[in-house]
């Protein structure tokens, strides 16, 4: 159980984020305000919201667990996140921010691949976001369970309801404002926890020596407990699994200029190296001090039993910040995808701006409750996150990247018919290879899925290059200047 001071810190934190939701609620008048914060966000806020979103429950609780169970071989795999964000920052994010009338990934896919591409991408993106929200809800329960003393289910529901409340009230504006606070708290608390932990262990040399006494493979950078196939699969999952995920596209669209999109993404990619090192240190200390635990509770156990009063509350506030910031981002994105891409383009094509705003708020509540239900059946934070990553990369990502990068920011060079069959083929082959065939010959399913996607894409492209759908003339073609 936490001390009265530590619990007070958590209560104050919860009240602050709820107040931000209430404060921003009065500033939301349009669907654009609710979904992309009026496309007016400066560098500092975009940097903070990308950072807070990327460093969520999977990147804190889940990756400490990963290091605890596997060792520092995880570090090279996690560099995939850094490489991915640098490439996206320089080459993709600025192009997305220059596109007019972009709210979701479905808008981009519709521009390049027509209505069928938009529908398939939106359904997959919605399911991806819903599952990822379940990951964050599960992480909330795992953080609170050892320290509050209430049952896991009750704590999961309480934490999720706070996240749902401020996201429902203020939309993307509330999400970005709370992300700024949560990012500062997250970075400060994790760095503080690592420094105190290392000092109590007698220095980093002592940490390494004690890990080596227990298991030398935990200190192997390459190989060790992983085969080459496992390393490739994990590296590709981190390199591509969250690349151009729907909630990041929303942030690129919320930026005031394309330069802000570029440099905020690249800047955080560099900072992510620091966060990864901090996570590894905490995971190794947990490996020495708390053997035999469920990996998902290592971080919270470390904070509760190893840190002084007051700092414990700060660290748990940081952990809650990590999870709630990512959870709110995912929740808002899922609601916007459903409202704009499914409700607005299939169910009610005549819906006006006020109707879209109302339905986005309804969708926020529905997805939020669904995420709570899903989280109760998830065995592992990291397990579900990696599985979702392995399905995202071989489905949406290849056609999306090719379409955006080939030609100018709004130049269509891909065949509009190439995207949908490539997405379906890549997704199905990945599921079959991974779940039914068990990854034969040690070949990662994500790699097989990506190759299948690319083969189908290029075959379809060359067969249909000169065929243009009739609805393409009505799609947006103007560019928003930086």
Short mmCIF file of C-alpha atoms in Angstrom, two decimals:
data_model
loop_
_atom_site.label_atom_id
_atom_site.label_comp_id
_atom_site.label_asym_id
_atom_site.label_seq_id
_atom_site.Cartn_x
_atom_site.Cartn_y
_atom_site.Cartn_z
CA UNK A 1 0.00 0.00 0.00
CA UNK A 2 1.11 3.58 -0.70
CA UNK A 3 1.59 6.17 2.02
CA UNK A 4 -0.90 8.98 2.49
CA UNK A 5 1.48 11.42 0.77
CA UNK A 6 1.93 9.19 -2.27
CA UNK A 7 -1.80 8.60 -2.62
CA UNK A 8 -2.38 12.36 -2.33
CA UNK A 9 0.01 12.94 -5.24
CA UNK A 10 -1.95 10.45 -7.38
CA UNK A 11 -5.29 12.03 -6.42
CA UNK A 12 -4.03 15.51 -7.33
CA UNK A 13 -2.78 14.19 -10.66
CA UNK A 14 -6.17 12.62 -11.45
CA UNK A 15 -7.98 15.84 -10.53
CA UNK A 16 -5.67 17.91 -12.74
CA UNK A 17 -6.29 15.82 -15.86
CA UNK A 18 -10.04 15.86 -15.22
CA UNK A 19 -9.92 19.65 -14.85
CA UNK A 20 -8.09 19.94 -18.19
CA UNK A 21 -10.86 17.90 -19.80
CA UNK A 22 -13.46 20.23 -18.31
CA UNK A 23 -11.47 23.35 -19.29
CA UNK A 24 -11.01 22.29 -22.92
CA UNK A 25 -14.61 21.12 -23.26
CA UNK A 26 -15.74 24.74 -23.52
CA UNK A 27 -13.23 25.38 -26.33
CA UNK A 28 -14.55 22.57 -28.56
CA UNK A 29 -17.03 23.90 -31.10
CA UNK A 30 -16.28 21.89 -34.27
CA UNK A 31 -15.31 18.39 -35.35
CA UNK A 32 -11.91 19.77 -36.36
CA UNK A 33 -11.32 21.07 -32.83
CA UNK A 34 -12.21 17.70 -31.35
CA UNK A 35 -10.25 15.55 -33.81
CA UNK A 36 -7.13 17.54 -34.80
CA UNK A 37 -7.09 20.42 -32.25
CA UNK A 38 -7.84 22.96 -35.00
CA UNK A 39 -4.51 22.15 -36.76
CA UNK A 40 -2.80 24.81 -34.65
CA UNK A 41 -0.39 23.02 -32.31
CA UNK A 42 3.18 24.40 -31.83
CA UNK A 43 6.44 22.43 -31.61
CA UNK A 44 6.51 22.01 -27.82
CA UNK A 45 3.04 20.49 -27.64
CA UNK A 46 3.51 18.20 -30.66
CA UNK A 47 6.87 17.02 -29.28
CA UNK A 48 5.27 16.31 -25.89
CA UNK A 49 2.19 14.57 -27.27
CA UNK A 50 4.25 12.32 -29.58
CA UNK A 51 6.55 11.50 -26.68
CA UNK A 52 3.78 10.83 -24.19
CA UNK A 53 1.92 8.69 -26.72
CA UNK A 54 4.95 6.66 -27.80
CA UNK A 55 6.00 6.02 -24.18
CA UNK A 56 2.77 4.36 -23.07
CA UNK A 57 1.97 1.26 -21.03
CA UNK A 58 3.71 -1.05 -23.45
CA UNK A 59 6.80 1.18 -23.52
CA UNK A 60 7.08 1.42 -19.72
CA UNK A 61 5.44 -1.44 -17.83
CA UNK A 62 5.67 -3.77 -20.84
CA UNK A 63 9.29 -3.08 -21.78
CA UNK A 64 10.59 -3.19 -18.22
CA UNK A 65 8.95 -6.61 -18.16
CA UNK A 66 10.66 -7.45 -21.46
CA UNK A 67 14.12 -6.59 -20.08
CA UNK A 68 13.37 -8.41 -16.81
CA UNK A 69 12.46 -11.61 -18.63
CA UNK A 70 14.84 -11.46 -21.61
CA UNK A 71 17.79 -9.17 -20.89
CA UNK A 72 19.52 -6.29 -22.65
CA UNK A 73 19.27 -7.98 -26.05
CA UNK A 74 15.99 -6.07 -26.12
CA UNK A 75 17.95 -2.81 -26.57
CA UNK A 76 18.94 -3.45 -30.20
CA UNK A 77 15.36 -4.43 -31.05
CA UNK A 78 14.03 -1.25 -29.43
CA UNK A 79 16.33 0.84 -31.61
CA UNK A 80 13.85 -0.03 -34.35
CA UNK A 81 11.53 2.56 -32.79
CA UNK A 82 14.24 5.24 -33.02
CA UNK A 83 15.09 4.44 -36.66
CA UNK A 84 11.41 4.36 -37.59
CA UNK A 85 10.63 7.74 -36.03
CA UNK A 86 13.67 9.45 -37.58
CA UNK A 87 12.71 8.24 -41.07
CA UNK A 88 9.08 9.20 -40.58
CA UNK A 89 10.04 12.60 -39.23
CA UNK A 90 12.21 13.49 -42.20
CA UNK A 91 10.25 11.93 -45.04
CA UNK A 92 6.61 11.22 -44.14
CA UNK A 93 5.24 13.43 -41.34
CA UNK A 94 5.83 16.73 -43.23
CA UNK A 95 3.97 15.42 -46.28
CA UNK A 96 0.97 14.40 -44.20
CA UNK A 97 0.81 17.79 -42.48
CA UNK A 98 0.70 19.50 -45.89
CA UNK A 99 -2.34 17.49 -47.05
CA UNK A 100 -5.68 19.27 -46.87
CA UNK A 101 -8.66 17.94 -44.96
CA UNK A 102 -6.83 15.01 -43.38
CA UNK A 103 -8.27 13.73 -40.11
CA UNK A 104 -7.60 10.00 -40.22
CA UNK A 105 -5.57 7.36 -42.00
CA UNK A 106 -8.74 6.61 -43.97
CA UNK A 107 -8.58 10.07 -45.58
CA UNK A 108 -5.05 9.37 -46.84
CA UNK A 109 -5.94 5.91 -48.10
CA UNK A 110 -9.01 7.27 -49.87
CA UNK A 111 -6.90 9.87 -51.63
CA UNK A 112 -4.56 7.24 -53.05
CA UNK A 113 -6.71 4.09 -53.22
CA UNK A 114 -10.31 5.24 -53.44
CA UNK A 115 -13.27 4.29 -51.28
CA UNK A 116 -12.40 0.59 -51.06
CA UNK A 117 -8.92 1.44 -49.78
CA UNK A 118 -10.41 3.86 -47.28
CA UNK A 119 -12.96 1.33 -45.98
CA UNK A 120 -10.50 -1.54 -45.54
CA UNK A 121 -7.88 0.69 -43.91
CA UNK A 122 -10.43 2.29 -41.58
CA UNK A 123 -11.80 -1.04 -40.35
CA UNK A 124 -8.31 -2.44 -39.69
CA UNK A 125 -7.17 0.83 -38.09
CA UNK A 126 -10.25 0.94 -35.85
CA UNK A 127 -9.71 -2.65 -34.65
CA UNK A 128 -5.98 -1.95 -34.16
CA UNK A 129 -6.75 1.11 -32.04
CA UNK A 130 -9.41 -0.71 -30.00
CA UNK A 131 -6.99 -3.54 -29.17
CA UNK A 132 -4.22 -1.09 -28.29
CA UNK A 133 -6.59 0.77 -25.94
CA UNK A 134 -7.16 -2.57 -24.23
CA UNK A 135 -3.39 -2.80 -23.68
CA UNK A 136 -3.36 0.60 -21.95
CA UNK A 137 -6.36 -0.26 -19.78
CA UNK A 138 -4.68 -3.49 -18.69
CA UNK A 139 -1.51 -1.57 -17.84
CA UNK A 140 -3.55 0.86 -15.71
CA UNK A 141 -4.86 -2.03 -13.63
CA UNK A 142 -1.39 -3.58 -13.32
CA UNK A 143 0.04 -0.28 -12.04
CA UNK A 144 -2.67 0.36 -9.45
CA UNK A 145 -3.31 -3.19 -8.22
CA UNK A 146 -0.23 -3.67 -5.99
CA UNK A 147 -0.49 -0.25 -4.34
CA UNK A 148 -4.13 0.65 -3.80
CA UNK A 149 -5.32 -2.66 -2.37
CA UNK A 150 -8.54 -2.90 -4.39
CA UNK A 151 -9.33 -5.78 -6.80
CA UNK A 152 -7.69 -5.63 -10.25
CA UNK A 153 -11.02 -5.31 -12.10
CA UNK A 154 -12.18 -2.38 -9.95
CA UNK A 155 -8.89 -0.52 -10.43
CA UNK A 156 -8.90 -1.17 -14.18
CA UNK A 157 -12.39 0.31 -14.45
CA UNK A 158 -11.56 3.35 -12.27
CA UNK A 159 -8.38 4.22 -14.18
CA UNK A 160 -10.04 3.73 -17.54
CA UNK A 161 -13.06 5.85 -16.59
CA UNK A 162 -10.84 8.82 -15.71
CA UNK A 163 -9.10 8.51 -19.11
CA UNK A 164 -12.44 8.18 -20.91
CA UNK A 165 -13.89 11.18 -19.05
CA UNK A 166 -11.29 13.78 -20.02
CA UNK A 167 -10.96 12.41 -23.56
CA UNK A 168 -14.73 12.53 -24.03
CA UNK A 169 -14.90 16.08 -22.68
CA UNK A 170 -12.07 17.78 -24.56
CA UNK A 171 -11.13 15.53 -27.49
CA UNK A 172 -7.71 16.03 -29.09
CA UNK A 173 -7.29 19.42 -27.43
CA UNK A 174 -7.58 17.85 -23.97
CA UNK A 175 -5.39 14.94 -25.04
CA UNK A 176 -2.55 17.21 -26.20
CA UNK A 177 -2.72 19.52 -23.16
CA UNK A 178 -2.70 16.60 -20.72
CA UNK A 179 0.08 14.94 -22.74
CA UNK A 180 2.31 17.97 -22.11
CA UNK A 181 1.94 17.58 -18.34
CA UNK A 182 2.13 13.80 -18.49
CA UNK A 183 5.30 13.83 -20.58
CA UNK A 184 7.15 16.04 -18.09
CA UNK A 185 6.00 13.88 -15.18
CA UNK A 186 6.86 10.66 -17.04
CA UNK A 187 10.43 11.63 -17.98
CA UNK A 188 11.20 13.17 -14.60
CA UNK A 189 9.83 10.27 -12.57
CA UNK A 190 11.48 7.51 -14.61
CA UNK A 191 14.88 9.21 -14.55
CA UNK A 192 14.56 9.79 -10.80
CA UNK A 193 13.60 6.16 -10.21
CA UNK A 194 16.56 4.85 -12.22
CA UNK A 195 19.07 7.15 -10.48
CA UNK A 196 17.85 6.22 -6.99
CA UNK A 197 17.81 2.53 -7.92
CA UNK A 198 21.37 2.58 -9.23
CA UNK A 199 22.63 4.47 -6.17
CA UNK A 200 20.99 1.96 -3.81
CA UNK A 201 22.62 -0.88 -5.72
CA UNK A 202 26.05 0.74 -5.29
CA UNK A 203 26.49 1.96 -8.85
CA UNK A 204 25.90 0.63 -12.35
CA UNK A 205 28.93 -1.67 -12.11
CA UNK A 206 27.34 -3.43 -9.16
CA UNK A 207 24.07 -3.82 -11.07
CA UNK A 208 25.89 -5.48 -13.98
CA UNK A 209 27.97 -7.71 -11.71
CA UNK A 210 24.94 -8.98 -9.80
CA UNK A 211 23.00 -9.65 -13.00
CA UNK A 212 25.99 -11.63 -14.31
CA UNK A 213 26.04 -13.77 -11.16
CA UNK A 214 22.44 -14.81 -11.81
CA UNK A 215 22.40 -15.16 -15.61
CA UNK A 216 25.10 -13.97 -18.00
CA UNK A 217 22.72 -14.23 -20.96
CA UNK A 218 20.82 -11.25 -19.55
CA UNK A 219 23.84 -9.10 -20.46
CA UNK A 220 24.23 -10.29 -24.06
CA UNK A 221 23.53 -7.56 -26.64
CA UNK A 222 23.05 -9.89 -29.58
CA UNK A 223 22.06 -13.55 -29.53
CA UNK A 224 21.83 -14.97 -26.03
CA UNK A 225 18.27 -16.12 -25.38
CA UNK A 226 17.14 -15.07 -28.89
CA UNK A 227 17.63 -16.85 -32.17
CA UNK A 228 18.28 -14.70 -35.23
CA UNK A 229 14.69 -15.28 -36.31
CA UNK A 230 13.28 -14.04 -33.00
CA UNK A 231 15.53 -10.97 -33.11
CA UNK A 232 14.48 -10.10 -36.68
CA UNK A 233 10.80 -10.54 -35.85
CA UNK A 234 11.04 -8.38 -32.72
CA UNK A 235 13.16 -5.70 -34.42
CA UNK A 236 10.71 -5.48 -37.33
CA UNK A 237 7.80 -5.30 -34.89
CA UNK A 238 9.33 -2.25 -33.19
CA UNK A 239 10.60 -0.74 -36.45
CA UNK A 240 7.28 -1.02 -38.27
CA UNK A 241 4.65 -1.96 -35.69
CA UNK A 242 3.73 1.59 -34.68
CA UNK A 243 5.03 3.32 -37.79
CA UNK A 244 2.34 5.65 -39.13
CA UNK A 245 -0.16 4.27 -36.66
CA UNK A 246 -3.46 6.20 -36.79
CA UNK A 247 -2.87 8.21 -33.59
CA UNK A 248 0.44 9.56 -34.93
CA UNK A 249 -1.13 10.59 -38.22
CA UNK A 250 -3.61 12.63 -36.17
CA UNK A 251 -0.71 14.43 -34.52
CA UNK A 252 1.01 15.23 -37.81
CA UNK A 253 -2.32 16.66 -39.01
CA UNK A 254 -2.64 18.72 -35.80
CA UNK A 255 0.71 20.47 -36.32
CA UNK A 256 0.70 24.13 -37.25
CA UNK A 257 3.35 23.62 -39.97
CA UNK A 258 5.11 20.75 -41.72
CA UNK A 259 8.43 21.71 -40.09
CA UNK A 260 6.86 21.26 -36.68
CA UNK A 261 5.75 17.74 -37.66
CA UNK A 262 9.24 16.91 -38.89
CA UNK A 263 11.39 18.22 -36.06
CA UNK A 264 9.12 17.22 -33.18
CA UNK A 265 9.13 13.62 -34.45
CA UNK A 266 12.90 13.51 -35.05
CA UNK A 267 13.67 15.20 -31.72
CA UNK A 268 11.69 12.70 -29.72
CA UNK A 269 13.24 9.79 -31.62
CA UNK A 270 16.62 10.89 -30.29
CA UNK A 271 15.27 11.32 -26.77
CA UNK A 272 13.75 7.82 -26.94
CA UNK A 273 17.28 6.39 -26.71
CA UNK A 274 17.55 7.94 -23.24
CA UNK A 275 14.18 6.51 -22.18
CA UNK A 276 15.16 3.06 -23.47
CA UNK A 277 18.35 3.09 -21.38
CA UNK A 278 16.35 4.13 -18.29
CA UNK A 279 13.89 1.28 -18.89
CA UNK A 280 16.73 -1.23 -19.24
CA UNK A 281 18.32 -0.10 -15.95
CA UNK A 282 15.04 -0.52 -14.05
CA UNK A 283 14.44 -3.92 -15.65
CA UNK A 284 17.91 -5.17 -14.64
CA UNK A 285 17.53 -3.92 -11.05
CA UNK A 286 14.18 -5.70 -10.87
CA UNK A 287 15.82 -8.88 -12.18
CA UNK A 288 18.30 -8.81 -9.28
CA UNK A 289 16.01 -7.68 -6.47
CA UNK A 290 12.66 -9.28 -7.30
CA UNK A 291 13.17 -12.72 -8.87
CA UNK A 292 10.21 -14.86 -9.85
CA UNK A 293 7.67 -12.07 -10.38
CA UNK A 294 5.17 -11.65 -13.19
CA UNK A 295 7.06 -9.30 -15.52
CA UNK A 296 4.12 -6.88 -15.76
CA UNK A 297 4.36 -5.99 -12.05
CA UNK A 298 8.16 -5.57 -11.84
CA UNK A 299 8.14 -1.79 -12.35
CA UNK A 300 5.42 -1.14 -9.78
CA UNK A 301 7.08 -3.51 -7.30
CA UNK A 302 10.41 -1.75 -7.82
CA UNK A 303 8.81 1.64 -7.16
CA UNK A 304 6.83 0.49 -4.14
CA UNK A 305 9.60 -1.40 -2.34
CA UNK A 306 12.74 0.40 -3.44
CA UNK A 307 11.95 4.12 -3.50
CA UNK A 308 11.35 6.62 -0.65
CA UNK A 309 7.96 8.09 0.28
CA UNK A 310 7.00 10.99 -1.97
CA UNK A 311 9.16 9.70 -4.82
CA UNK A 312 6.91 6.63 -4.97
CA UNK A 313 3.90 8.84 -5.62
CA UNK A 314 5.85 10.77 -8.26
CA UNK A 315 6.88 7.54 -10.03
CA UNK A 316 3.38 6.09 -9.95
CA UNK A 317 2.09 9.40 -11.27
CA UNK A 318 4.63 9.07 -14.08
CA UNK A 319 3.52 5.52 -14.83
CA UNK A 320 -0.13 6.57 -14.86
CA UNK A 321 0.85 9.48 -17.11
CA UNK A 322 2.49 7.11 -19.59
CA UNK A 323 -0.50 4.84 -19.77
CA UNK A 324 -3.25 7.45 -19.67
CA UNK A 325 -1.63 9.69 -22.29
CA UNK A 326 -1.33 6.83 -24.77
CA UNK A 327 -4.75 5.50 -23.84
CA UNK A 328 -6.45 8.85 -24.39
CA UNK A 329 -4.66 9.31 -27.72
CA UNK A 330 -5.73 5.88 -28.94
CA UNK A 331 -9.27 6.35 -27.65
CA UNK A 332 -9.70 9.68 -29.42
CA UNK A 333 -8.24 8.31 -32.66
CA UNK A 334 -10.50 5.24 -32.63
CA UNK A 335 -13.56 7.44 -32.09
CA UNK A 336 -12.56 9.82 -34.90
CA UNK A 337 -11.90 6.91 -37.30
CA UNK A 338 -15.33 5.41 -36.61
CA UNK A 339 -17.15 8.73 -36.90
CA UNK A 340 -15.46 10.12 -40.00
CA UNK A 341 -14.62 6.99 -41.97
CA UNK A 342 -17.47 4.64 -41.07
CA UNK A 343 -20.39 6.68 -39.74
CA UNK A 344 -19.84 9.77 -41.93
CA UNK A 345 -19.02 7.94 -45.18
CA UNK A 346 -21.18 4.81 -44.93
CA UNK A 347 -23.94 5.10 -42.33
CA UNK A 348 -24.88 8.80 -42.65
CA UNK A 349 -23.22 10.47 -45.63
CA UNK A 350 -25.20 13.68 -45.05
CA UNK A 351 -24.03 14.19 -41.47
CA UNK A 352 -23.04 17.82 -40.80
CA UNK A 353 -20.22 19.03 -38.55
CA UNK A 354 -22.33 19.16 -35.38
CA UNK A 355 -23.62 15.62 -35.98
CA UNK A 356 -20.05 14.35 -36.50
CA UNK A 357 -18.97 16.02 -33.25
CA UNK A 358 -21.81 14.39 -31.31
CA UNK A 359 -21.10 10.96 -32.77
CA UNK A 360 -17.39 11.24 -32.02
CA UNK A 361 -18.28 11.76 -28.35
CA UNK A 362 -20.64 8.77 -28.45
CA UNK A 363 -17.92 6.68 -30.06
CA UNK A 364 -15.42 7.70 -27.38
CA UNK A 365 -17.69 6.24 -24.71
CA UNK A 366 -18.42 3.06 -26.67
CA UNK A 367 -14.79 2.32 -27.53
CA UNK A 368 -13.76 3.13 -23.96
CA UNK A 369 -16.19 0.65 -22.42
CA UNK A 370 -15.23 -1.94 -25.05
CA UNK A 371 -11.56 -1.48 -24.17
CA UNK A 372 -12.31 -2.14 -20.50
CA UNK A 373 -14.04 -5.40 -21.39
CA UNK A 374 -11.24 -6.51 -23.72
CA UNK A 375 -8.56 -5.75 -21.11
CA UNK A 376 -10.08 -8.23 -18.68
CA UNK A 377 -9.23 -11.09 -21.05
CA UNK A 378 -5.65 -10.03 -21.93
CA UNK A 379 -2.94 -12.12 -20.21
CA UNK A 380 0.03 -9.84 -20.95
CA UNK A 381 0.60 -6.16 -21.77
CA UNK A 382 3.61 -6.84 -23.99
CA UNK A 383 2.13 -9.94 -25.59
CA UNK A 384 -0.92 -8.22 -27.07
CA UNK A 385 1.07 -5.15 -28.09
CA UNK A 386 3.62 -7.20 -30.07
CA UNK A 387 0.83 -9.24 -31.68
CA UNK A 388 -0.97 -6.08 -32.80
CA UNK A 389 2.32 -4.66 -34.15
CA UNK A 390 2.90 -7.80 -36.20
CA UNK A 391 -0.49 -7.40 -37.89
CA UNK A 392 -0.24 -3.66 -38.56
CA UNK A 393 3.09 -3.71 -40.39
CA UNK A 394 2.21 -6.33 -43.07
CA UNK A 395 -1.23 -4.87 -43.80
CA UNK A 396 -1.59 -1.08 -43.98
CA UNK A 397 2.00 0.11 -43.79
CA UNK A 398 3.57 -0.93 -47.15
CA UNK A 399 0.88 0.57 -49.45
CA UNK A 400 0.64 3.68 -47.27
CA UNK A 401 4.40 4.34 -47.34
CA UNK A 402 4.74 3.71 -51.07
CA UNK A 403 1.81 5.99 -51.89
CA UNK A 404 3.05 8.87 -49.72
CA UNK A 405 6.73 8.69 -50.66
CA UNK A 406 6.43 8.03 -54.40
CA UNK A 407 6.19 11.42 -56.08
CA UNK A 408 5.28 14.81 -54.61
CA UNK A 409 3.21 15.36 -51.44
CA UNK A 410 -0.06 15.16 -53.37
CA UNK A 411 1.03 13.32 -56.49
CA UNK A 412 -0.70 10.00 -57.21
CA UNK A 413 1.71 7.56 -58.84
CA UNK A 414 0.35 4.30 -57.45
CA UNK A 415 -2.52 2.43 -59.04
CA UNK A 416 -5.68 3.06 -56.99
CA UNK A 417 -6.43 -0.66 -57.19
CA UNK A 418 -3.11 -1.84 -55.73
CA UNK A 419 -3.73 -1.06 -52.05
CA UNK A 420 -6.79 -3.15 -51.00
CA UNK A 421 -5.67 -6.59 -52.28
CA UNK A 422 -2.15 -6.03 -50.91
CA UNK A 423 -3.53 -5.15 -47.46
CA UNK A 424 -5.80 -8.20 -47.32
CA UNK A 425 -3.13 -10.58 -48.65
CA UNK A 426 -0.47 -9.36 -46.23
CA UNK A 427 -2.80 -9.54 -43.24
CA UNK A 428 -4.15 -13.03 -44.01
CA UNK A 429 -0.76 -14.57 -44.79
CA UNK A 430 0.67 -13.13 -41.55
CA UNK A 431 -2.14 -14.64 -39.46
CA UNK A 432 -1.90 -18.02 -41.19
CA UNK A 433 1.92 -18.14 -41.00
CA UNK A 434 1.97 -17.13 -37.32
CA UNK A 435 -1.12 -18.76 -35.81
CA UNK A 436 -1.76 -21.83 -37.95
CA UNK A 437 1.67 -22.81 -39.31
CA UNK A 438 3.71 -21.72 -36.29
CA UNK A 439 6.32 -19.76 -38.30
CA UNK A 440 7.96 -22.71 -40.12
CA UNK A 441 11.74 -22.70 -40.72
CA UNK A 442 12.01 -19.93 -38.12
CA UNK A 443 10.95 -17.30 -40.66
CA UNK A 444 9.08 -14.46 -38.88
CA UNK A 445 5.44 -14.05 -39.87
CA UNK A 446 5.83 -10.27 -40.09
CA UNK A 447 8.53 -10.66 -42.76
CA UNK A 448 6.45 -13.14 -44.78
CA UNK A 449 3.43 -10.85 -44.55
CA UNK A 450 5.36 -7.77 -45.71
CA UNK A 451 6.86 -9.65 -48.69
CA UNK A 452 3.42 -10.97 -49.65
CA UNK A 453 1.94 -7.50 -49.38
CA UNK A 454 4.63 -6.00 -51.63
CA UNK A 455 4.39 -8.76 -54.24
CA UNK A 456 0.60 -8.41 -54.50
CA UNK A 457 0.87 -4.62 -54.49
CA UNK A 458 3.30 -4.41 -57.39
CA UNK A 459 1.59 -7.09 -59.47
CA UNK A 460 -1.75 -5.30 -59.10
CA UNK A 461 -0.13 -1.92 -59.72
CA UNK A 462 1.42 -2.92 -63.05
CA UNK A 463 -1.78 -4.68 -64.16
CA UNK A 464 -4.05 -1.69 -63.40
CA UNK A 465 -1.83 1.39 -63.80
CA UNK A 466 -4.03 3.06 -66.42
CA UNK A 467 -7.38 2.38 -64.72
CA UNK A 468 -8.75 5.28 -62.65
CA UNK A 469 -11.93 5.06 -60.48
CA UNK A 470 -14.69 7.54 -61.30
CA UNK A 471 -14.78 9.00 -57.78
CA UNK A 472 -11.16 10.18 -57.86
CA UNK A 473 -12.05 13.56 -59.31
CA UNK A 474 -13.95 14.48 -56.15
CA UNK A 475 -11.06 13.83 -53.79
CA UNK A 476 -8.97 16.67 -52.25
CA UNK A 477 -6.09 17.91 -54.38
CA UNK A 478 -5.05 21.18 -52.74
CA UNK A 479 -1.99 21.47 -50.57
CA UNK A 480 -1.73 23.38 -47.32
CA UNK A 481 1.48 25.38 -47.30
CA UNK A 482 3.82 25.07 -44.35
#
